[in-house]
């Protein structure tokens, strides 16, 4: 595959994984948790590096997942103690991210782990960092990891589709039916953490947040069916990745930034043109005469 092809494949895998997860985040009214976790995983990555002094390996993934779960637990704990959920997310997000930044500045030293790389990522390096696999040959490591994450995300969503649907729309009903709502919540937070850290090194926190929230928000405007929303969210993520890449090449600018911008364009098109909730549709829809 060509250099550009690997970049497009990597970004498309991010768009699919984040799109599927983002649809459930939007329905659960937890969109800002995506922003929080995409930043606080930095703390888990830094701590994992400080313990092992290695910049790659499963320990980095475990550290990031742990940080994501810690974020979720702390947000829920503060919220259960009477703090508004938005305020809980803001406090936990900024505090844990700040700790990670301080640790990078004071403890990491000359290792290739910096805040700019964390926020923006560097997808242009992806095609050069390859691993050898049986039957497949040399492929970028990020493509392999993101493919595994996508398989896990799709498998978990399909295996517990009914449970995700009920817990997303009516947690009280789910609890009355015997569905372990709290367990499902933390399983979902684990999926968010895994998806976030898998895309973290390639595209950075900004694009992860954009891919988790914006395609799902656009898909929400087009349909009221969960299955369709999941499909549209993943599709919008892929379209944004491909369009953003070619805009970046055209303007000679940041690829991740252009992809994040493309998600905003997709949302604006949906906001204006969706047949049910779009601004244009509301203007041209005939008024219903009063009785």
PDB file of C-alpha atoms in Angstrom:
ATOM      1  CA  UNK A   1       0.000   0.000   0.000  1.00  0.00           C
ATOM      2  CA  UNK A   2       1.169   3.547  -0.678  1.00  0.00           C
ATOM      3  CA  UNK A   3       2.284   6.025   1.974  1.00  0.00           C
ATOM      4  CA  UNK A   4      -0.952   8.004   1.618  1.00  0.00           C
ATOM      5  CA  UNK A   5      -2.968   4.793   1.694  1.00  0.00           C
ATOM      6  CA  UNK A   6      -1.612   3.808   5.121  1.00  0.00           C
ATOM      7  CA  UNK A   7      -2.411   7.268   6.499  1.00  0.00           C
ATOM      8  CA  UNK A   8      -5.956   7.118   5.118  1.00  0.00           C
ATOM      9  CA  UNK A   9      -6.448   3.589   6.472  1.00  0.00           C
ATOM     10  CA  UNK A  10      -5.191   4.597   9.921  1.00  0.00           C
ATOM     11  CA  UNK A  11      -7.449   7.646  10.056  1.00  0.00           C
ATOM     12  CA  UNK A  12     -10.422   5.643   8.767  1.00  0.00           C
ATOM     13  CA  UNK A  13      -9.941   3.038  11.506  1.00  0.00           C
ATOM     14  CA  UNK A  14      -9.919   5.852  14.063  1.00  0.00           C
ATOM     15  CA  UNK A  15     -13.073   7.297  12.494  1.00  0.00           C
ATOM     16  CA  UNK A  16     -14.897   3.957  12.632  1.00  0.00           C
ATOM     17  CA  UNK A  17     -13.917   3.050  16.196  1.00  0.00           C
ATOM     18  CA  UNK A  18     -14.548   6.513  17.583  1.00  0.00           C
ATOM     19  CA  UNK A  19     -17.758   6.846  15.578  1.00  0.00           C
ATOM     20  CA  UNK A  20     -19.277   3.676  17.047  1.00  0.00           C
ATOM     21  CA  UNK A  21     -18.243   4.572  20.598  1.00  0.00           C
ATOM     22  CA  UNK A  22     -19.267   8.208  20.137  1.00  0.00           C
ATOM     23  CA  UNK A  23     -22.835   7.282  19.208  1.00  0.00           C
ATOM     24  CA  UNK A  24     -23.295   5.645  22.602  1.00  0.00           C
ATOM     25  CA  UNK A  25     -21.565   8.563  24.333  1.00  0.00           C
ATOM     26  CA  UNK A  26     -24.017  11.027  22.756  1.00  0.00           C
ATOM     27  CA  UNK A  27     -27.050   8.917  23.685  1.00  0.00           C
ATOM     28  CA  UNK A  28     -25.804   8.594  27.268  1.00  0.00           C
ATOM     29  CA  UNK A  29     -25.283  12.386  27.439  1.00  0.00           C
ATOM     30  CA  UNK A  30     -21.626  11.823  28.248  1.00  0.00           C
ATOM     31  CA  UNK A  31     -19.998  13.653  25.348  1.00  0.00           C
ATOM     32  CA  UNK A  32     -17.652  15.635  27.600  1.00  0.00           C
ATOM     33  CA  UNK A  33     -16.348  12.404  29.113  1.00  0.00           C
ATOM     34  CA  UNK A  34     -14.668  11.839  25.744  1.00  0.00           C
ATOM     35  CA  UNK A  35     -12.784  15.118  26.155  1.00  0.00           C
ATOM     36  CA  UNK A  36     -11.883  14.256  29.737  1.00  0.00           C
ATOM     37  CA  UNK A  37     -10.632  10.727  29.068  1.00  0.00           C
ATOM     38  CA  UNK A  38      -8.752  11.702  25.898  1.00  0.00           C
ATOM     39  CA  UNK A  39      -6.678  14.081  28.038  1.00  0.00           C
ATOM     40  CA  UNK A  40      -6.392  12.205  31.329  1.00  0.00           C
ATOM     41  CA  UNK A  41      -4.992   9.089  29.637  1.00  0.00           C
ATOM     42  CA  UNK A  42      -1.826  11.199  29.411  1.00  0.00           C
ATOM     43  CA  UNK A  43      -1.345  10.662  33.148  1.00  0.00           C
ATOM     44  CA  UNK A  44      -1.611   6.883  32.752  1.00  0.00           C
ATOM     45  CA  UNK A  45       0.882   6.902  29.884  1.00  0.00           C
ATOM     46  CA  UNK A  46       3.379   9.018  31.813  1.00  0.00           C
ATOM     47  CA  UNK A  47       3.096   6.907  34.961  1.00  0.00           C
ATOM     48  CA  UNK A  48       3.530   3.716  32.917  1.00  0.00           C
ATOM     49  CA  UNK A  49       6.674   5.182  31.356  1.00  0.00           C
ATOM     50  CA  UNK A  50       8.079   6.281  34.713  1.00  0.00           C
ATOM     51  CA  UNK A  51       7.592   2.773  36.109  1.00  0.00           C
ATOM     52  CA  UNK A  52       9.015   0.852  33.136  1.00  0.00           C
ATOM     53  CA  UNK A  53      11.168   3.452  31.284  1.00  0.00           C
ATOM     54  CA  UNK A  54       9.802   2.013  28.041  1.00  0.00           C
ATOM     55  CA  UNK A  55       7.799   4.051  25.501  1.00  0.00           C
ATOM     56  CA  UNK A  56       6.062   1.072  23.917  1.00  0.00           C
ATOM     57  CA  UNK A  57       4.433  -2.087  25.148  1.00  0.00           C
ATOM     58  CA  UNK A  58       1.252  -3.344  26.746  1.00  0.00           C
ATOM     59  CA  UNK A  59       2.029  -1.433  29.951  1.00  0.00           C
ATOM     60  CA  UNK A  60       1.285   1.834  28.132  1.00  0.00           C
ATOM     61  CA  UNK A  61      -2.153   0.559  27.168  1.00  0.00           C
ATOM     62  CA  UNK A  62      -2.820  -0.672  30.703  1.00  0.00           C
ATOM     63  CA  UNK A  63      -1.726   2.656  32.168  1.00  0.00           C
ATOM     64  CA  UNK A  64      -3.997   4.610  29.830  1.00  0.00           C
ATOM     65  CA  UNK A  65      -6.973   2.345  30.522  1.00  0.00           C
ATOM     66  CA  UNK A  66      -6.374   2.705  34.257  1.00  0.00           C
ATOM     67  CA  UNK A  67      -6.320   6.495  33.933  1.00  0.00           C
ATOM     68  CA  UNK A  68      -9.553   6.414  31.928  1.00  0.00           C
ATOM     69  CA  UNK A  69     -11.274   4.259  34.528  1.00  0.00           C
ATOM     70  CA  UNK A  70      -9.926   6.473  37.333  1.00  0.00           C
ATOM     71  CA  UNK A  71     -11.440   9.476  35.564  1.00  0.00           C
ATOM     72  CA  UNK A  72     -14.816   7.757  35.311  1.00  0.00           C
ATOM     73  CA  UNK A  73     -14.763   6.594  38.938  1.00  0.00           C
ATOM     74  CA  UNK A  74     -13.829  10.040  40.268  1.00  0.00           C
ATOM     75  CA  UNK A  75     -16.466  11.795  38.139  1.00  0.00           C
ATOM     76  CA  UNK A  76     -19.156   9.374  39.364  1.00  0.00           C
ATOM     77  CA  UNK A  77     -17.952   9.702  42.966  1.00  0.00           C
ATOM     78  CA  UNK A  78     -18.095  13.503  42.961  1.00  0.00           C
ATOM     79  CA  UNK A  79     -21.463  13.441  41.179  1.00  0.00           C
ATOM     80  CA  UNK A  80     -22.885  11.030  43.783  1.00  0.00           C
ATOM     81  CA  UNK A  81     -21.758  13.480  46.478  1.00  0.00           C
ATOM     82  CA  UNK A  82     -23.887  16.287  45.026  1.00  0.00           C
ATOM     83  CA  UNK A  83     -21.477  17.927  42.575  1.00  0.00           C
ATOM     84  CA  UNK A  84     -22.991  18.603  39.150  1.00  0.00           C
ATOM     85  CA  UNK A  85     -21.734  16.151  36.532  1.00  0.00           C
ATOM     86  CA  UNK A  86     -20.347  18.875  34.265  1.00  0.00           C
ATOM     87  CA  UNK A  87     -18.452  20.369  37.204  1.00  0.00           C
ATOM     88  CA  UNK A  88     -17.196  16.922  38.231  1.00  0.00           C
ATOM     89  CA  UNK A  89     -15.862  16.284  34.726  1.00  0.00           C
ATOM     90  CA  UNK A  90     -14.186  19.700  34.647  1.00  0.00           C
ATOM     91  CA  UNK A  91     -12.473  19.267  38.001  1.00  0.00           C
ATOM     92  CA  UNK A  92     -11.239  15.707  37.368  1.00  0.00           C
ATOM     93  CA  UNK A  93     -10.240  16.345  33.746  1.00  0.00           C
ATOM     94  CA  UNK A  94      -8.151  19.455  34.425  1.00  0.00           C
ATOM     95  CA  UNK A  95      -6.557  18.096  37.594  1.00  0.00           C
ATOM     96  CA  UNK A  96      -5.419  14.739  36.192  1.00  0.00           C
ATOM     97  CA  UNK A  97      -4.283  16.258  32.899  1.00  0.00           C
ATOM     98  CA  UNK A  98      -2.316  18.924  34.771  1.00  0.00           C
ATOM     99  CA  UNK A  99      -0.583  16.233  36.853  1.00  0.00           C
ATOM    100  CA  UNK A 100       0.421  14.469  33.637  1.00  0.00           C
ATOM    101  CA  UNK A 101       1.808  17.697  32.150  1.00  0.00           C
ATOM    102  CA  UNK A 102       3.790  18.442  35.320  1.00  0.00           C
ATOM    103  CA  UNK A 103       5.239  14.920  35.364  1.00  0.00           C
ATOM    104  CA  UNK A 104       6.327  15.269  31.728  1.00  0.00           C
ATOM    105  CA  UNK A 105       8.026  18.581  32.476  1.00  0.00           C
ATOM    106  CA  UNK A 106       9.784  17.435  35.649  1.00  0.00           C
ATOM    107  CA  UNK A 107      10.331  13.663  35.418  1.00  0.00           C
ATOM    108  CA  UNK A 108      10.331  12.459  31.824  1.00  0.00           C
ATOM    109  CA  UNK A 109      13.422  14.342  30.659  1.00  0.00           C
ATOM    110  CA  UNK A 110      14.603  13.711  27.102  1.00  0.00           C
ATOM    111  CA  UNK A 111      12.157  10.935  26.231  1.00  0.00           C
ATOM    112  CA  UNK A 112      10.002  11.504  23.142  1.00  0.00           C
ATOM    113  CA  UNK A 113       6.898  12.278  25.154  1.00  0.00           C
ATOM    114  CA  UNK A 114       5.699  15.865  25.042  1.00  0.00           C
ATOM    115  CA  UNK A 115       2.482  17.815  25.351  1.00  0.00           C
ATOM    116  CA  UNK A 116       2.431  19.011  21.707  1.00  0.00           C
ATOM    117  CA  UNK A 117       2.777  15.422  20.464  1.00  0.00           C
ATOM    118  CA  UNK A 118       0.015  14.385  22.853  1.00  0.00           C
ATOM    119  CA  UNK A 119      -2.434  17.032  21.678  1.00  0.00           C
ATOM    120  CA  UNK A 120      -1.832  16.922  17.915  1.00  0.00           C
ATOM    121  CA  UNK A 121      -0.261  13.507  17.312  1.00  0.00           C
ATOM    122  CA  UNK A 122       1.778  12.860  14.171  1.00  0.00           C
ATOM    123  CA  UNK A 123      -0.060  10.662  11.739  1.00  0.00           C
ATOM    124  CA  UNK A 124       2.581  11.247   9.049  1.00  0.00           C
ATOM    125  CA  UNK A 125       5.002   8.988  10.966  1.00  0.00           C
ATOM    126  CA  UNK A 126       2.565   6.055  11.062  1.00  0.00           C
ATOM    127  CA  UNK A 127       3.645   4.358   7.782  1.00  0.00           C
ATOM    128  CA  UNK A 128       7.280   4.145   8.959  1.00  0.00           C
ATOM    129  CA  UNK A 129       6.687   2.310  12.254  1.00  0.00           C
ATOM    130  CA  UNK A 130       5.982  -1.210  10.993  1.00  0.00           C
ATOM    131  CA  UNK A 131       5.767  -4.708  12.412  1.00  0.00           C
ATOM    132  CA  UNK A 132       6.031  -8.070  10.654  1.00  0.00           C
ATOM    133  CA  UNK A 133       2.942 -10.291  10.722  1.00  0.00           C
ATOM    134  CA  UNK A 134       2.441 -13.796   9.295  1.00  0.00           C
ATOM    135  CA  UNK A 135       0.708 -13.777   5.867  1.00  0.00           C
ATOM    136  CA  UNK A 136       0.409  -9.986   5.951  1.00  0.00           C
ATOM    137  CA  UNK A 137       4.053  -8.968   5.913  1.00  0.00           C
ATOM    138  CA  UNK A 138       5.108  -5.550   7.175  1.00  0.00           C
ATOM    139  CA  UNK A 139       2.254  -3.261   8.182  1.00  0.00           C
ATOM    140  CA  UNK A 140       2.214  -0.143  10.366  1.00  0.00           C
ATOM    141  CA  UNK A 141       1.924  -0.984  14.058  1.00  0.00           C
ATOM    142  CA  UNK A 142      -0.859   1.592  14.500  1.00  0.00           C
ATOM    143  CA  UNK A 143      -2.946  -0.086  11.780  1.00  0.00           C
ATOM    144  CA  UNK A 144      -2.605  -3.438  13.533  1.00  0.00           C
ATOM    145  CA  UNK A 145      -3.548  -2.023  16.957  1.00  0.00           C
ATOM    146  CA  UNK A 146      -6.443   0.051  15.639  1.00  0.00           C
ATOM    147  CA  UNK A 147      -7.768  -2.937  13.691  1.00  0.00           C
ATOM    148  CA  UNK A 148      -7.786  -5.041  16.876  1.00  0.00           C
ATOM    149  CA  UNK A 149      -9.536  -2.248  18.780  1.00  0.00           C
ATOM    150  CA  UNK A 150     -12.171  -1.909  16.056  1.00  0.00           C
ATOM    151  CA  UNK A 151     -12.831  -5.659  16.175  1.00  0.00           C
ATOM    152  CA  UNK A 152     -13.177  -5.543  19.977  1.00  0.00           C
ATOM    153  CA  UNK A 153     -15.487  -2.499  19.864  1.00  0.00           C
ATOM    154  CA  UNK A 154     -17.758  -4.039  17.214  1.00  0.00           C
ATOM    155  CA  UNK A 155     -17.812  -7.410  18.992  1.00  0.00           C
ATOM    156  CA  UNK A 156     -18.735  -5.912  22.381  1.00  0.00           C
ATOM    157  CA  UNK A 157     -21.418  -3.645  20.893  1.00  0.00           C
ATOM    158  CA  UNK A 158     -22.996  -6.533  18.970  1.00  0.00           C
ATOM    159  CA  UNK A 159     -22.734  -8.994  21.869  1.00  0.00           C
ATOM    160  CA  UNK A 160     -24.543  -6.647  24.257  1.00  0.00           C
ATOM    161  CA  UNK A 161     -26.559  -4.589  21.782  1.00  0.00           C
ATOM    162  CA  UNK A 162     -29.836  -4.940  23.694  1.00  0.00           C
ATOM    163  CA  UNK A 163     -28.143  -4.015  26.978  1.00  0.00           C
ATOM    164  CA  UNK A 164     -26.446  -0.961  25.463  1.00  0.00           C
ATOM    165  CA  UNK A 165     -29.749   0.171  23.979  1.00  0.00           C
ATOM    166  CA  UNK A 166     -31.718  -0.134  27.223  1.00  0.00           C
ATOM    167  CA  UNK A 167     -29.033   1.318  29.511  1.00  0.00           C
ATOM    168  CA  UNK A 168     -28.515   4.259  27.135  1.00  0.00           C
ATOM    169  CA  UNK A 169     -32.188   5.227  26.905  1.00  0.00           C
ATOM    170  CA  UNK A 170     -33.598   4.136  30.275  1.00  0.00           C
ATOM    171  CA  UNK A 171     -31.115   3.078  33.003  1.00  0.00           C
ATOM    172  CA  UNK A 172     -33.926   2.701  35.555  1.00  0.00           C
ATOM    173  CA  UNK A 173     -35.752   0.212  33.324  1.00  0.00           C
ATOM    174  CA  UNK A 174     -32.487  -1.625  32.705  1.00  0.00           C
ATOM    175  CA  UNK A 175     -31.893  -1.971  36.452  1.00  0.00           C
ATOM    176  CA  UNK A 176     -35.448  -3.249  36.999  1.00  0.00           C
ATOM    177  CA  UNK A 177     -34.846  -5.890  34.316  1.00  0.00           C
ATOM    178  CA  UNK A 178     -31.775  -7.126  36.156  1.00  0.00           C
ATOM    179  CA  UNK A 179     -29.192  -5.641  33.797  1.00  0.00           C
ATOM    180  CA  UNK A 180     -25.999  -4.688  35.730  1.00  0.00           C
ATOM    181  CA  UNK A 181     -26.103  -0.984  34.883  1.00  0.00           C
ATOM    182  CA  UNK A 182     -22.986  -0.049  36.875  1.00  0.00           C
ATOM    183  CA  UNK A 183     -20.961  -2.884  35.371  1.00  0.00           C
ATOM    184  CA  UNK A 184     -22.098  -1.931  31.854  1.00  0.00           C
ATOM    185  CA  UNK A 185     -21.082   1.655  32.578  1.00  0.00           C
ATOM    186  CA  UNK A 186     -17.528   0.698  33.492  1.00  0.00           C
ATOM    187  CA  UNK A 187     -17.253  -1.746  30.602  1.00  0.00           C
ATOM    188  CA  UNK A 188     -18.246   1.126  28.344  1.00  0.00           C
ATOM    189  CA  UNK A 189     -15.712   3.455  29.980  1.00  0.00           C
ATOM    190  CA  UNK A 190     -13.078   0.781  29.374  1.00  0.00           C
ATOM    191  CA  UNK A 191     -14.016   0.728  25.685  1.00  0.00           C
ATOM    192  CA  UNK A 192     -13.761   4.517  25.554  1.00  0.00           C
ATOM    193  CA  UNK A 193     -10.320   4.365  27.206  1.00  0.00           C
ATOM    194  CA  UNK A 194      -9.031   1.613  24.899  1.00  0.00           C
ATOM    195  CA  UNK A 195     -10.299   3.396  21.793  1.00  0.00           C
ATOM    196  CA  UNK A 196      -8.851   6.700  22.942  1.00  0.00           C
ATOM    197  CA  UNK A 197      -5.365   5.432  23.718  1.00  0.00           C
ATOM    198  CA  UNK A 198      -5.228   3.356  20.519  1.00  0.00           C
ATOM    199  CA  UNK A 199      -5.719   6.554  18.511  1.00  0.00           C
ATOM    200  CA  UNK A 200      -3.749   8.733  20.914  1.00  0.00           C
ATOM    201  CA  UNK A 201      -0.232   8.361  19.495  1.00  0.00           C
ATOM    202  CA  UNK A 202      -1.323   8.514  15.870  1.00  0.00           C
ATOM    203  CA  UNK A 203      -3.695  11.457  15.800  1.00  0.00           C
ATOM    204  CA  UNK A 204      -3.503  13.177  19.197  1.00  0.00           C
ATOM    205  CA  UNK A 205      -6.155  14.191  21.694  1.00  0.00           C
ATOM    206  CA  UNK A 206      -7.775  16.893  19.561  1.00  0.00           C
ATOM    207  CA  UNK A 207      -8.707  14.554  16.722  1.00  0.00           C
ATOM    208  CA  UNK A 208      -9.784  11.827  19.151  1.00  0.00           C
ATOM    209  CA  UNK A 209     -12.254  14.231  20.762  1.00  0.00           C
ATOM    210  CA  UNK A 210     -13.460  15.417  17.351  1.00  0.00           C
ATOM    211  CA  UNK A 211     -13.967  11.852  16.095  1.00  0.00           C
ATOM    212  CA  UNK A 212     -15.689  10.704  19.285  1.00  0.00           C
ATOM    213  CA  UNK A 213     -18.208  13.540  19.456  1.00  0.00           C
ATOM    214  CA  UNK A 214     -18.824  15.303  16.148  1.00  0.00           C
ATOM    215  CA  UNK A 215     -19.674  12.423  13.742  1.00  0.00           C
ATOM    216  CA  UNK A 216     -22.010  10.947  16.355  1.00  0.00           C
ATOM    217  CA  UNK A 217     -23.667  14.330  16.921  1.00  0.00           C
ATOM    218  CA  UNK A 218     -24.158  14.648  13.152  1.00  0.00           C
ATOM    219  CA  UNK A 219     -25.587  11.116  12.906  1.00  0.00           C
ATOM    220  CA  UNK A 220     -28.019  11.908  15.733  1.00  0.00           C
ATOM    221  CA  UNK A 221     -29.593  14.574  13.525  1.00  0.00           C
ATOM    222  CA  UNK A 222     -30.373  12.080  10.751  1.00  0.00           C
ATOM    223  CA  UNK A 223     -32.076   9.185  12.538  1.00  0.00           C
ATOM    224  CA  UNK A 224     -33.875   8.015  15.666  1.00  0.00           C
ATOM    225  CA  UNK A 225     -32.741   4.383  15.300  1.00  0.00           C
ATOM    226  CA  UNK A 226     -29.662   3.249  17.204  1.00  0.00           C
ATOM    227  CA  UNK A 227     -28.421   0.802  14.559  1.00  0.00           C
ATOM    228  CA  UNK A 228     -28.646   3.448  11.827  1.00  0.00           C
ATOM    229  CA  UNK A 229     -27.019   6.031  14.069  1.00  0.00           C
ATOM    230  CA  UNK A 230     -24.081   3.708  14.754  1.00  0.00           C
ATOM    231  CA  UNK A 231     -23.606   3.108  11.037  1.00  0.00           C
ATOM    232  CA  UNK A 232     -23.887   6.773  10.092  1.00  0.00           C
ATOM    233  CA  UNK A 233     -21.528   7.833  12.872  1.00  0.00           C
ATOM    234  CA  UNK A 234     -18.841   5.435  11.656  1.00  0.00           C
ATOM    235  CA  UNK A 235     -19.427   6.511   8.043  1.00  0.00           C
ATOM    236  CA  UNK A 236     -19.153  10.198   8.916  1.00  0.00           C
ATOM    237  CA  UNK A 237     -15.908   9.475  10.755  1.00  0.00           C
ATOM    238  CA  UNK A 238     -14.404   7.807   7.679  1.00  0.00           C
ATOM    239  CA  UNK A 239     -15.639  10.559   5.338  1.00  0.00           C
ATOM    240  CA  UNK A 240     -14.129  13.207   7.629  1.00  0.00           C
ATOM    241  CA  UNK A 241     -10.808  11.361   7.741  1.00  0.00           C
ATOM    242  CA  UNK A 242     -10.542  11.076   3.965  1.00  0.00           C
ATOM    243  CA  UNK A 243     -11.757  14.603   3.221  1.00  0.00           C
ATOM    244  CA  UNK A 244      -9.524  16.069   5.941  1.00  0.00           C
ATOM    245  CA  UNK A 245      -6.448  14.363   4.507  1.00  0.00           C
ATOM    246  CA  UNK A 246      -6.935  15.818   1.043  1.00  0.00           C
ATOM    247  CA  UNK A 247      -7.648  19.274   2.478  1.00  0.00           C
ATOM    248  CA  UNK A 248      -4.398  19.037   4.467  1.00  0.00           C
ATOM    249  CA  UNK A 249      -2.462  18.045   1.332  1.00  0.00           C
ATOM    250  CA  UNK A 250      -4.075  20.889  -0.613  1.00  0.00           C
ATOM    251  CA  UNK A 251      -3.311  23.523   2.038  1.00  0.00           C
ATOM    252  CA  UNK A 252      -0.027  21.927   3.245  1.00  0.00           C
ATOM    253  CA  UNK A 253      -1.170  21.984   6.863  1.00  0.00           C
ATOM    254  CA  UNK A 254      -1.744  19.655   9.830  1.00  0.00           C
ATOM    255  CA  UNK A 255      -3.420  16.414   8.760  1.00  0.00           C
ATOM    256  CA  UNK A 256      -5.001  15.731  12.169  1.00  0.00           C
ATOM    257  CA  UNK A 257      -6.205  19.324  12.424  1.00  0.00           C
ATOM    258  CA  UNK A 258      -7.766  19.156   8.963  1.00  0.00           C
ATOM    259  CA  UNK A 259      -9.522  15.891   9.789  1.00  0.00           C
ATOM    260  CA  UNK A 260     -10.921  17.417  12.983  1.00  0.00           C
ATOM    261  CA  UNK A 261     -12.085  20.421  10.957  1.00  0.00           C
ATOM    262  CA  UNK A 262     -13.738  18.099   8.438  1.00  0.00           C
ATOM    263  CA  UNK A 263     -15.857  16.571  11.217  1.00  0.00           C
ATOM    264  CA  UNK A 264     -17.155  20.076  11.935  1.00  0.00           C
ATOM    265  CA  UNK A 265     -18.056  20.557   8.286  1.00  0.00           C
ATOM    266  CA  UNK A 266     -19.946  17.240   8.269  1.00  0.00           C
ATOM    267  CA  UNK A 267     -21.837  18.345  11.377  1.00  0.00           C
ATOM    268  CA  UNK A 268     -22.770  21.721   9.859  1.00  0.00           C
ATOM    269  CA  UNK A 269     -24.052  20.023   6.701  1.00  0.00           C
ATOM    270  CA  UNK A 270     -26.155  17.720   8.881  1.00  0.00           C
ATOM    271  CA  UNK A 271     -27.321  20.605  11.054  1.00  0.00           C
ATOM    272  CA  UNK A 272     -28.521  22.480   8.007  1.00  0.00           C
ATOM    273  CA  UNK A 273     -29.704  19.664   5.754  1.00  0.00           C
ATOM    274  CA  UNK A 274     -30.996  16.729   7.811  1.00  0.00           C
ATOM    275  CA  UNK A 275     -34.635  16.028   6.845  1.00  0.00           C
ATOM    276  CA  UNK A 276     -36.014  15.985  10.394  1.00  0.00           C
ATOM    277  CA  UNK A 277     -33.884  18.285  12.556  1.00  0.00           C
ATOM    278  CA  UNK A 278     -32.136  20.420   9.918  1.00  0.00           C
ATOM    279  CA  UNK A 279     -32.567  24.183   9.825  1.00  0.00           C
ATOM    280  CA  UNK A 280     -33.500  24.151   6.131  1.00  0.00           C
ATOM    281  CA  UNK A 281     -36.115  21.436   6.633  1.00  0.00           C
ATOM    282  CA  UNK A 282     -37.730  23.436   9.433  1.00  0.00           C
ATOM    283  CA  UNK A 283     -38.063  26.466   7.165  1.00  0.00           C
ATOM    284  CA  UNK A 284     -39.529  24.608   4.188  1.00  0.00           C
ATOM    285  CA  UNK A 285     -41.731  22.223   6.179  1.00  0.00           C
ATOM    286  CA  UNK A 286     -45.357  23.313   5.801  1.00  0.00           C
ATOM    287  CA  UNK A 287     -46.960  24.589   8.965  1.00  0.00           C
ATOM    288  CA  UNK A 288     -49.588  22.356  10.503  1.00  0.00           C
ATOM    289  CA  UNK A 289     -52.902  24.263  10.651  1.00  0.00           C
ATOM    290  CA  UNK A 290     -54.356  24.624  14.111  1.00  0.00           C
ATOM    291  CA  UNK A 291     -57.700  22.961  14.837  1.00  0.00           C
TER     292      UNK A 291
END
